Coordinates of C-alpha atoms in Angstrom, one line a residue:
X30 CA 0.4 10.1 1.1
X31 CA -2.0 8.3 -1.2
X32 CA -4.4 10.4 -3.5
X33 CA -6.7 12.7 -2.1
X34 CA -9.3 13.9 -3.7
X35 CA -11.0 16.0 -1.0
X36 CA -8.5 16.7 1.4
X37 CA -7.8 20.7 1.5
X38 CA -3.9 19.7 0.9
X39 CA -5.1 19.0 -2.7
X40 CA -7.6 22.0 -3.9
X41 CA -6.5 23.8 -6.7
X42 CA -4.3 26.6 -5.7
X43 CA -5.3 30.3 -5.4
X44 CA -4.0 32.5 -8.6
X45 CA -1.8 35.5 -7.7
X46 CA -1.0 38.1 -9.5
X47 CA 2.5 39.3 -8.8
X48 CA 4.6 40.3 -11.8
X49 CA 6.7 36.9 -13.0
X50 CA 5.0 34.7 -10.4
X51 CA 3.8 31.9 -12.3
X52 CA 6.5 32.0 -14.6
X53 CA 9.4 31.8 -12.1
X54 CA 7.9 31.8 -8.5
X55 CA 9.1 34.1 -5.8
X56 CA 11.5 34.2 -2.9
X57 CA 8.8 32.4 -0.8
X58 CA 6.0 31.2 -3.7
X59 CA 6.2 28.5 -6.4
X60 CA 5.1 29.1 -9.6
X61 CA 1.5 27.9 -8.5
X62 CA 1.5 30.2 -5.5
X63 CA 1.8 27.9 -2.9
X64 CA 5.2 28.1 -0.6
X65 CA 7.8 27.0 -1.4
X66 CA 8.5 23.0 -1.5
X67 CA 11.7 22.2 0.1
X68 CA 11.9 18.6 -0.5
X69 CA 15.4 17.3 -2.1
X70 CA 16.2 13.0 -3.6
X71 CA 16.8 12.4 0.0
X72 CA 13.3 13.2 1.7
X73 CA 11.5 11.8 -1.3
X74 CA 13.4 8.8 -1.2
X75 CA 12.8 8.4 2.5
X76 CA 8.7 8.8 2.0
X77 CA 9.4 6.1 -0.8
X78 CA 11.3 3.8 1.2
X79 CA 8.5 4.2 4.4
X80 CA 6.1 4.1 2.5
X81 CA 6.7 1.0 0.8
X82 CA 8.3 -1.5 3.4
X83 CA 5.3 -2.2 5.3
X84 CA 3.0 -5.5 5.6
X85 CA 4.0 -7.1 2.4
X86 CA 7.6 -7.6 3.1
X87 CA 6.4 -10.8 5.4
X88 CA 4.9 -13.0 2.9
X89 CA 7.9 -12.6 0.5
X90 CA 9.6 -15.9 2.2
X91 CA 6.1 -17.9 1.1
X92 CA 6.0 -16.4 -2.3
X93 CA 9.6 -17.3 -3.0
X94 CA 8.9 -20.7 -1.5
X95 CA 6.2 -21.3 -4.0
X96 CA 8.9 -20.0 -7.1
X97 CA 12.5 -21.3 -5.9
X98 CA 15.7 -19.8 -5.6
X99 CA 16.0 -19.7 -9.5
X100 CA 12.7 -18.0 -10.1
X101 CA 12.0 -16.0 -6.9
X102 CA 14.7 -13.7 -6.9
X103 CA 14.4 -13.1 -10.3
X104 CA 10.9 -12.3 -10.0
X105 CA 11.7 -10.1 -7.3
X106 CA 14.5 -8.1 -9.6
X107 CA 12.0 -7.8 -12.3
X108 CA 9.3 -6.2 -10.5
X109 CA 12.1 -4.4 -9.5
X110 CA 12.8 -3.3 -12.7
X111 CA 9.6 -2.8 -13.9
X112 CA 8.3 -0.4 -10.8
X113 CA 11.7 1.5 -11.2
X114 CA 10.7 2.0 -15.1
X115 CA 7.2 2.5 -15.0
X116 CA 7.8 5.0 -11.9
X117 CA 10.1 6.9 -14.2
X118 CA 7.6 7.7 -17.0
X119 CA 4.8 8.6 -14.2
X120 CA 7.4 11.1 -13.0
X121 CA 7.4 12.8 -16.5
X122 CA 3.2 13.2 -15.7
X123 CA 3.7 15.6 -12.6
X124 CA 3.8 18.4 -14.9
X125 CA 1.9 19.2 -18.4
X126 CA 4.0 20.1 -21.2
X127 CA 7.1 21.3 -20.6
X128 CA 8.6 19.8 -17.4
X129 CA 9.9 23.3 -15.6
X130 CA 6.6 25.6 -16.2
X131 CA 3.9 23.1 -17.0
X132 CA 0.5 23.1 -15.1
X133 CA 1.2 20.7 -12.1
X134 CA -0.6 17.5 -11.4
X135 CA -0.7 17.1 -7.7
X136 CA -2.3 13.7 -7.4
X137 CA -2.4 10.5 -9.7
X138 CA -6.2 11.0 -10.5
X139 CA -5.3 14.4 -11.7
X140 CA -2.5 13.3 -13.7
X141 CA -4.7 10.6 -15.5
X142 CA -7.3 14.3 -15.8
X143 CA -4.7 16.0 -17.4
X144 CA -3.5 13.3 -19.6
X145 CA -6.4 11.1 -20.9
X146 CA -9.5 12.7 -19.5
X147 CA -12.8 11.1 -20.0
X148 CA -13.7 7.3 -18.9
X149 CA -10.3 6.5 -18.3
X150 CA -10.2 9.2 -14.9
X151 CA -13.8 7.2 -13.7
X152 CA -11.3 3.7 -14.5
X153 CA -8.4 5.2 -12.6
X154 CA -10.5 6.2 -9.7
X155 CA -12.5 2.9 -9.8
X156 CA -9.3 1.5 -9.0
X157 CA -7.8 2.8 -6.9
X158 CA -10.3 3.4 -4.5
X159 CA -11.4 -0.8 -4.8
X160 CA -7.7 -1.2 -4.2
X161 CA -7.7 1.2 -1.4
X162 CA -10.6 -0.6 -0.2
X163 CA -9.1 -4.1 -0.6
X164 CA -6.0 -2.8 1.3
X165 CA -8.2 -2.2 4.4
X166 CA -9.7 -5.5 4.3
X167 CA -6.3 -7.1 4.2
X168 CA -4.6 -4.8 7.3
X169 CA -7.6 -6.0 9.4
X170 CA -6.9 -9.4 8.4
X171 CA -3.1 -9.0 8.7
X172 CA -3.3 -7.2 12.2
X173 CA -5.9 -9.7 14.0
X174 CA -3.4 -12.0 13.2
X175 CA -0.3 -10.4 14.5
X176 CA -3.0 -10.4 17.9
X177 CA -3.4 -13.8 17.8
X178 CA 0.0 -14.2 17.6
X179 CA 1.2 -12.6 21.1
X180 CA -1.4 -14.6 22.8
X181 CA -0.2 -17.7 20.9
X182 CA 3.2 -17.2 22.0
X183 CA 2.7 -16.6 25.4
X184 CA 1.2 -20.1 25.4
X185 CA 3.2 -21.8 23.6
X186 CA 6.0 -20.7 25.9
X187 CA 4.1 -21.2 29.4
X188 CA 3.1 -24.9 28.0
X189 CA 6.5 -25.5 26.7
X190 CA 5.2 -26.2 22.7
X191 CA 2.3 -28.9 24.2
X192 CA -0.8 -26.8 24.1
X193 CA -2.1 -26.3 20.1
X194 CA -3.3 -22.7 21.6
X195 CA -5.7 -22.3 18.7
X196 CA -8.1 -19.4 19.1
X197 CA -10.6 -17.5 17.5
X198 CA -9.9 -14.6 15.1
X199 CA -13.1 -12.8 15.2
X200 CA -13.1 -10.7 18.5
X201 CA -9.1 -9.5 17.7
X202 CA -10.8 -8.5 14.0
X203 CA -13.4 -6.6 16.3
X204 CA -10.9 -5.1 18.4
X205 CA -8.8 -3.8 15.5
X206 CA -12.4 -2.3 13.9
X207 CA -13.3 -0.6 16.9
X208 CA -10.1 1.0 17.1
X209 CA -10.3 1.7 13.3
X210 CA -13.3 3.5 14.4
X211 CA -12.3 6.1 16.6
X212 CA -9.3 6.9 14.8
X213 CA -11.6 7.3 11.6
X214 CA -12.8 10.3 13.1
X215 CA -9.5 12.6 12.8
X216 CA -11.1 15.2 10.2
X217 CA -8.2 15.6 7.5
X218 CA -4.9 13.5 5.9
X219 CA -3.0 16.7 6.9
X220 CA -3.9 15.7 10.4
X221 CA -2.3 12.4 10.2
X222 CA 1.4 13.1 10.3
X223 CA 1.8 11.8 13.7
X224 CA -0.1 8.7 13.1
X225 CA 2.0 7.4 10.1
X226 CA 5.5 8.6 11.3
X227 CA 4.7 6.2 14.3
X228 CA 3.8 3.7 11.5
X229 CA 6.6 3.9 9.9
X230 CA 9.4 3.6 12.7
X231 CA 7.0 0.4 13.3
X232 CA 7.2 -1.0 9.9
X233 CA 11.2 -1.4 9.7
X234 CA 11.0 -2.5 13.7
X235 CA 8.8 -5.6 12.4
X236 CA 10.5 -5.9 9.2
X237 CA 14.2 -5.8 10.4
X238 CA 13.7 -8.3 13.4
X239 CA 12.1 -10.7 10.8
X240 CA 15.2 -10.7 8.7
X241 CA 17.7 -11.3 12.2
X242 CA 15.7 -14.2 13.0
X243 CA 15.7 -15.9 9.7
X244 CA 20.2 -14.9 9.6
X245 CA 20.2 -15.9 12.8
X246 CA 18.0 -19.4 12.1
X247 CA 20.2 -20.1 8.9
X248 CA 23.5 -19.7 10.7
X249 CA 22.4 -21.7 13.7
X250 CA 21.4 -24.5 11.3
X251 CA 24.4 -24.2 9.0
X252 CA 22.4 -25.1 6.4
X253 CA 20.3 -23.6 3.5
X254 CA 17.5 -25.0 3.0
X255 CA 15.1 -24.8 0.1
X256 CA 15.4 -26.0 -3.8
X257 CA 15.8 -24.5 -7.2
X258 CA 12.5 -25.2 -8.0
X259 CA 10.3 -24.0 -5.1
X260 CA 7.9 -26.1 -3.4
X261 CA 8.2 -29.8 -4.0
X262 CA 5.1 -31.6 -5.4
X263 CA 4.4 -33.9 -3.0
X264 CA 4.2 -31.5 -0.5
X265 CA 1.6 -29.8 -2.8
X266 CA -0.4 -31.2 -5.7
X267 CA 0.6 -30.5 -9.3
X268 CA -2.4 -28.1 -9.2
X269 CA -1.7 -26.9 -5.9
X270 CA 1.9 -26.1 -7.2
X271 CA 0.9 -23.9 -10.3
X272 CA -2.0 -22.1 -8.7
X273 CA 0.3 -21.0 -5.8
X274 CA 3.6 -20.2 -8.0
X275 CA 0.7 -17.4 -9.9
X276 CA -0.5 -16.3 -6.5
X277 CA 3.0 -15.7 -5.3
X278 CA 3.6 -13.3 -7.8
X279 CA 0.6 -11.1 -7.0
X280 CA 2.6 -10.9 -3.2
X281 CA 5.3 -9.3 -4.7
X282 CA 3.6 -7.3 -7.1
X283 CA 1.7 -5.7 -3.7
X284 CA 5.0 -5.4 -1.4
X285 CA 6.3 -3.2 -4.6
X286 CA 2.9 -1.0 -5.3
X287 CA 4.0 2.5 -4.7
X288 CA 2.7 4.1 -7.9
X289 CA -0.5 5.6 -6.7
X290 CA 1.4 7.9 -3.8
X291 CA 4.7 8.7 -6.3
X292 CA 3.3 12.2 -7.6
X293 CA 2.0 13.5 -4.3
X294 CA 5.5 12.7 -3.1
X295 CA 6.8 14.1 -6.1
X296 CA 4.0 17.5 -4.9
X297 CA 6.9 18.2 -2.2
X298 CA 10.2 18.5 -4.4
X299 CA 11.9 21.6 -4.9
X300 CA 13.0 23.1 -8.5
X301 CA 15.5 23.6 -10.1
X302 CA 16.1 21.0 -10.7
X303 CA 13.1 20.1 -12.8
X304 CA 10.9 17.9 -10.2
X305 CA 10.8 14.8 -12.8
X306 CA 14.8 14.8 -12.4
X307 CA 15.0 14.6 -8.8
X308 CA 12.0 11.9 -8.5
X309 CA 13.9 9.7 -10.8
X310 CA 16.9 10.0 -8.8
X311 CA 15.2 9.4 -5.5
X312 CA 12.9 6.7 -7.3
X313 CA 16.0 5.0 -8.3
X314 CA 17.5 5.0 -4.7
X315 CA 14.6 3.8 -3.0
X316 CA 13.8 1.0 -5.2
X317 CA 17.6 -0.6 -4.8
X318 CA 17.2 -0.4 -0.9
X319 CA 14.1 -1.6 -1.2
X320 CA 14.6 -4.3 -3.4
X321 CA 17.9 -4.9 -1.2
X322 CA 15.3 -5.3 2.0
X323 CA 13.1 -7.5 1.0
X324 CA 15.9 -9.6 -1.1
X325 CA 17.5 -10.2 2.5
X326 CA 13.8 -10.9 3.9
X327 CA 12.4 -12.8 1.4
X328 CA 15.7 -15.1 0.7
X329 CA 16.4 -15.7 4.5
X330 CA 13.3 -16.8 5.7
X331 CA 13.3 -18.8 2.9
X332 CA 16.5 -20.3 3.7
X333 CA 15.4 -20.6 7.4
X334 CA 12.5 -22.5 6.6
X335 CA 12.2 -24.0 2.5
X336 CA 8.9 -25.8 1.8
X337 CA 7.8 -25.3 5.4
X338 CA 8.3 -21.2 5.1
X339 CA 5.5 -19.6 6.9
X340 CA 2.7 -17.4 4.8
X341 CA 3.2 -14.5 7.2
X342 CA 7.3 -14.7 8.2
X343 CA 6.3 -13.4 12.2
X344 CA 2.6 -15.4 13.0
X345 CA 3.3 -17.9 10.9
X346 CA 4.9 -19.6 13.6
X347 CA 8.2 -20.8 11.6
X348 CA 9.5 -18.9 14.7
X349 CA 8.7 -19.7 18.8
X350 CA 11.6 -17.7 20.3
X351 CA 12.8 -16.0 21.7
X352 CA 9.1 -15.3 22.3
X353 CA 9.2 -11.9 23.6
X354 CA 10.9 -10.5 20.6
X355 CA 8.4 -11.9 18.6
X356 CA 6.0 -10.5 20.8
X357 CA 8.1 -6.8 20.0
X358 CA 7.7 -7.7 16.2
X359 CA 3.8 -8.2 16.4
X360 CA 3.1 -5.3 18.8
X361 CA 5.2 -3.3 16.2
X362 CA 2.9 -4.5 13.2
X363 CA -0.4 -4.3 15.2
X364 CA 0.7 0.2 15.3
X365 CA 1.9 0.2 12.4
X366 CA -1.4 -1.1 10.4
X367 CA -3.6 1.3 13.1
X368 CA -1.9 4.0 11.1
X369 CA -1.9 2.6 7.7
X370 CA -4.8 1.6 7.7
X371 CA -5.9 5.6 8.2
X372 CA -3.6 6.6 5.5
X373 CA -4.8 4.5 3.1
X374 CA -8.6 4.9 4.2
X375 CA -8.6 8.6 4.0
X376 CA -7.9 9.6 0.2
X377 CA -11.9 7.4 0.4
X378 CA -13.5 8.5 3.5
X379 CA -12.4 12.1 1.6
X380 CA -13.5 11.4 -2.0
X381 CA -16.8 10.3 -0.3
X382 CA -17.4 13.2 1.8
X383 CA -16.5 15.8 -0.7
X384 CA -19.0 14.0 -3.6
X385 CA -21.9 14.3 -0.7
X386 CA -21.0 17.9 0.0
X387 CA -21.4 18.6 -4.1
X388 CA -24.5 16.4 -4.1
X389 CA -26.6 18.0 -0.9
X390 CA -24.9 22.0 -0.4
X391 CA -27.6 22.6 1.8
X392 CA -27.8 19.6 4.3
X393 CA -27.0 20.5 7.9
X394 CA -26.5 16.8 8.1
X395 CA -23.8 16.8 5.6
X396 CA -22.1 20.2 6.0
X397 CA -22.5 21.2 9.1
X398 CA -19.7 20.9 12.0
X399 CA -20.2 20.6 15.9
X400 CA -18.0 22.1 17.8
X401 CA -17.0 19.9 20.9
X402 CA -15.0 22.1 23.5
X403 CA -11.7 20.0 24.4
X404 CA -9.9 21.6 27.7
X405 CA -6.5 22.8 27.0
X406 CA -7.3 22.4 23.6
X407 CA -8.8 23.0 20.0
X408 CA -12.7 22.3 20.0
X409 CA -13.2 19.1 18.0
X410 CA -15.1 19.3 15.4
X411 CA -17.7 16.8 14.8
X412 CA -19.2 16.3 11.4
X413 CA -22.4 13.9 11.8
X414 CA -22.4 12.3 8.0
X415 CA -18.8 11.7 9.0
X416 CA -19.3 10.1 11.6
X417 CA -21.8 7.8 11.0
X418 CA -20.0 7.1 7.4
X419 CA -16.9 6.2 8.1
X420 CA -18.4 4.2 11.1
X421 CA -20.3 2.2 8.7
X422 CA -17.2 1.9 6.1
X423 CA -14.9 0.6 9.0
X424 CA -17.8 -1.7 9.9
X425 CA -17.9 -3.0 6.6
X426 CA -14.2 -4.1 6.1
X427 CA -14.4 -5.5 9.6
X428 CA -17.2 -8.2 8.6
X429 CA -15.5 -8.7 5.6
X430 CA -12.3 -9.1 7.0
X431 CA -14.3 -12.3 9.0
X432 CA -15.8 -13.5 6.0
X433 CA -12.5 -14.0 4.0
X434 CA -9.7 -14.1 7.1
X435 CA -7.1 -15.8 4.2
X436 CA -3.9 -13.2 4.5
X437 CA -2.1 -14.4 1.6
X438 CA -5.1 -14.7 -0.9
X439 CA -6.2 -11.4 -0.2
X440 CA -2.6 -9.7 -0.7
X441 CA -2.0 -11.5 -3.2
X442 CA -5.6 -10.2 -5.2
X443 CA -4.5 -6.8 -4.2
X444 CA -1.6 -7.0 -5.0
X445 CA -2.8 -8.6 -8.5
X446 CA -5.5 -6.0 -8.9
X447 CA -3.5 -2.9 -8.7
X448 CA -0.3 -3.7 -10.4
X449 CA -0.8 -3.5 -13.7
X450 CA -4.0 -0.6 -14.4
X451 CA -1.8 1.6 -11.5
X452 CA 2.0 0.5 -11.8
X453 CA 2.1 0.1 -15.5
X454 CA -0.9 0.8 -17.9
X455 CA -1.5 4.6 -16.6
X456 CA 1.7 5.7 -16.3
X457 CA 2.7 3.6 -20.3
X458 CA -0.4 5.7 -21.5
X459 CA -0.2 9.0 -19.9
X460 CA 4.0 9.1 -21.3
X461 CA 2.6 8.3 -24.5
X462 CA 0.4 11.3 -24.5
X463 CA 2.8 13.8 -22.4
X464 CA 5.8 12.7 -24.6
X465 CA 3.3 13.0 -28.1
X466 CA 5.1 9.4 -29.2
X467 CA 3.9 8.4 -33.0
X468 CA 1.7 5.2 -32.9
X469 CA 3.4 2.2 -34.2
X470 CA 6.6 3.4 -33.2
X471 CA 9.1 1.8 -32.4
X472 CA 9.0 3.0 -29.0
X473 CA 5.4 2.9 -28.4
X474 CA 5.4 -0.5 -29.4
X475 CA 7.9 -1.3 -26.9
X476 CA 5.6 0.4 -24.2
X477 CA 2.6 -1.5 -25.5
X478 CA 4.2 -4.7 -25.2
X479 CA 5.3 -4.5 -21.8
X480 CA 2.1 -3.2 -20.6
X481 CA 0.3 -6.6 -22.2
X482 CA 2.5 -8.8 -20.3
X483 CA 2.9 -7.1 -17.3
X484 CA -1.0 -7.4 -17.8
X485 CA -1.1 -11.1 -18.4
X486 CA 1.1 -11.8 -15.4
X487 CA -1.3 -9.6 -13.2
X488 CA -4.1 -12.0 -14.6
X489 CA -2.4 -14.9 -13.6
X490 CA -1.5 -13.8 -10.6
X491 CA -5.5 -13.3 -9.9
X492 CA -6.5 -16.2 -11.1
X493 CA -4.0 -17.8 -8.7
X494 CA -5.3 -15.7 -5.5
X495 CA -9.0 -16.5 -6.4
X496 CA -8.1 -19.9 -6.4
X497 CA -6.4 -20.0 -3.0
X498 CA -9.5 -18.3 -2.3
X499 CA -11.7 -21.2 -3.2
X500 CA -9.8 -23.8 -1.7
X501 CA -9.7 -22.2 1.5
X502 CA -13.5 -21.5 1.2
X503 CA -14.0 -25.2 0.7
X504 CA -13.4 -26.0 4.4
X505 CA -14.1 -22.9 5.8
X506 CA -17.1 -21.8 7.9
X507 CA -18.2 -18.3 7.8
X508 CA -17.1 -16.1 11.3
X509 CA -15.4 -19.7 12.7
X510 CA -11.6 -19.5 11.5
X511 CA -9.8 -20.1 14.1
X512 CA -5.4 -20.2 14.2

């Protein structure tokens, strides 16, 4: 779902040469060759929608915590606002030119090709893969947590709240890579389907029994809790107060980052209507539910638990029971991440491979496949640079993941990182191009200014992650963090 550049779902189409093809399509072709796309407003929505409710959605009580009930639901609307816009002009970039016969772009990187060219592709892909990166650093991080958190549960329960139950994150970080690891070793994102429709039936399990406990908490208490202003200082230092209100924004900014998967979505519209017409619609849609979602999410566990509201809604431990639905919730986030985690990983482990392929065409190590006989059915196929590469990568983000265990920094940073270069400058400057708009127009100004703020605010939002960062480094020791 996220941009591939090696995957065979993504090579450049074969030419045909039937009479009106590539003006018009066929019965059974598009006007690129390939069969037909059947996808209408309501499937792309529903990618959207699954796509983007996933591990973000349960720090959205903390960030608006930090803001207030002023400040936090307004932030929320305009990211809102500003995906939903943004994603409008990216869905302009599918095609070249004219929006019914223009070349296609099937990926964001070959958008950014098509449109700017030059450094700005080696930017774009610097980007998103770091981001990609970033986002498997902060699944293993989120999912040893949500490990932790059965076990802690359990005990809490069996000692009726008197045991502390702290534990050690490392071996559940371990556990997670090792599973990373054999599930590293499916060849191909087309072969993937399975994986993330499990992880997405997982992602609204977790997300929609967050938001029943934190109704159910607010109408047991009869009471709202929480204050205009966020976080009372007192509870936090003056410091404390304006470093967390920036990272709380990077939180949102990552539950809302969608941009880099919207044209491959867009790859699976049908025409007529022009694709660009039917994305808005379905872009348009998905961001009101979602924005709806994580409203309710965001504003209940708030609610539930003001000042006090827990950095990740489910381990956080604003809630003890009952346990075993809790226990449902975690389980549910632990799968889903398994499969996001090889969503987001593969668009990299494929970039990779393909750029070692181009760089050694004649190294058996490299190229050549293994067949492995499987009884009853399809010989495996093992690929020996594959292997040991994307055992190595998964490796990597594991011992990362136990360097810097802090869930919140790190989504906030990604979420900081990503927002404005793939939400909002690419898509600004590719319009600009696509749409030919005079510089120092009115218009183009208009674009230009949003992009600079929506680039100061990611700025600040760093600068506010880093410095959770810091302080959490100041009394941490490395491989030691325990919950």
């Amino acid at each position: 779902m996220v941009e591939n550049g090696g995957s065979k779902n993504h090579q450049q189409p074969f030419e045909v040469s039937i009479d009106g093809l590539q003006q018009g399509g066929s019965k059974c072709f598009d006007d690129d060759g390939r069969l037909k796309r059947t996808g209408t407003v309501w499937t792309a929505s529903a990618h959207i929608i699954t796509a983007v409710i996933g591990s973000g959605v349960l720090s959205l009580a903390w960030a608006i915590a930090q803001l207030g009930w002023i400040a936090g639901p307004s932030v929320m609307l305009l990211f809102s606002f500003v995906t939903f816009y943004t994603s409008s002009l990216l869905c302009v970039c599918y095609r070249s030119g004219d929006q019914v016969t223009g070349k296609r772009n099937y990926t964001y990187m070959d958008a950014v090709r098509s449109n700017l060219g030059g450094f700005k592709v080696k930017i774009c892909g610097l980007v998103q893969y770091l981001n990609l990166f970033g986002v498997s650093v902060g699944y293993t991080i989120a999912a040893s947590i949500s490990m932790m958190a059965i076990k802690r549960s359990n005990c809490f329960h069996s000692s009726g709240g008197q045991n502390p139950c702290r534990m050690n994150s490392n071996i559940y970080m371990i556990t997670f890579g090792i599973v990373e690891i054999i599930f590293s070793q499916i060849p191909d994102f087309d072969q993937l389907w399975w994986l993330s429709a499990v992880a997405a039936v997982m992602s609204f399990t977790y997300s929609t029994i967050g938001l029943g406990l934190g109704v159910g908490k607010v109408i047991g208490m009869i009471l709202v809790r929480g204050s205009l202003t966020g976080i009372s200082v007192g509870t936090v230092t003056q410091t404390q107060k304006v470093w967390r209100s920036f990272q709380a924004l990077g939180n949102i900014a990552f539950a809302y980052s969608y941009s880099m998967i919207l044209l491959e979505i867009q790859d699976t519209v049908k025409s007529p209507p022009s694709e660009s017409k039917t994305m808005k619609k379905a872009t348009f849609i998905s961001v009101i539910v979602t924005t709806l979602f994580y409203m309710l999410c965001g504003c209940f566990g708030y609610a539930a638990f003001g000042d006090f509201s827990p950095g990740n809604l489910l381990t956080g431990f604003g809630f003890y029971n009952p346990f075993w639905l809790l226990d449902i919730a975690n389980a549910a986030i632990i799968i889903h991440l398994v499969g996001a985690y090889q969503v987001y990983c593969q668009p990299l482990f494929s970039f990779v491979e393909k750029a070692a392929s181009e760089r050694f065409p004649n190294s058996d190590f490299v190229n050549k496949d293994i067949e492995i006989p499987i009884p009853g059915y399809h010989p495996y196929k093992l690929n020996l640079f594959r292997m040991v590469w994307r055992t190595i990568f998964v490796i990597l983000t594991t011992v990362i993941s136990m360097l810097l265990p802090f869930f919140n920094d790190i989504v906030g940073l990604l979420g900081s990182i990503g927002f404005w270069p793939l939400t909002v400058y690419f898509p600004v400057e590719m319009y600009i191009v696509q749409k030919k708009i005079p510089k120092w127009s009115t218009k183009w100004i208009c674009l230009q200014m949003l992009s600079i703020a929506c680039l100061i605010i990611s700025v600040a939002a760093a600068a506010g992650s880093v410095a959770g960062i810091v302080v959490d480094l100041g009394t941490y020791k490395p491989f030691h963090t325990s919950y």
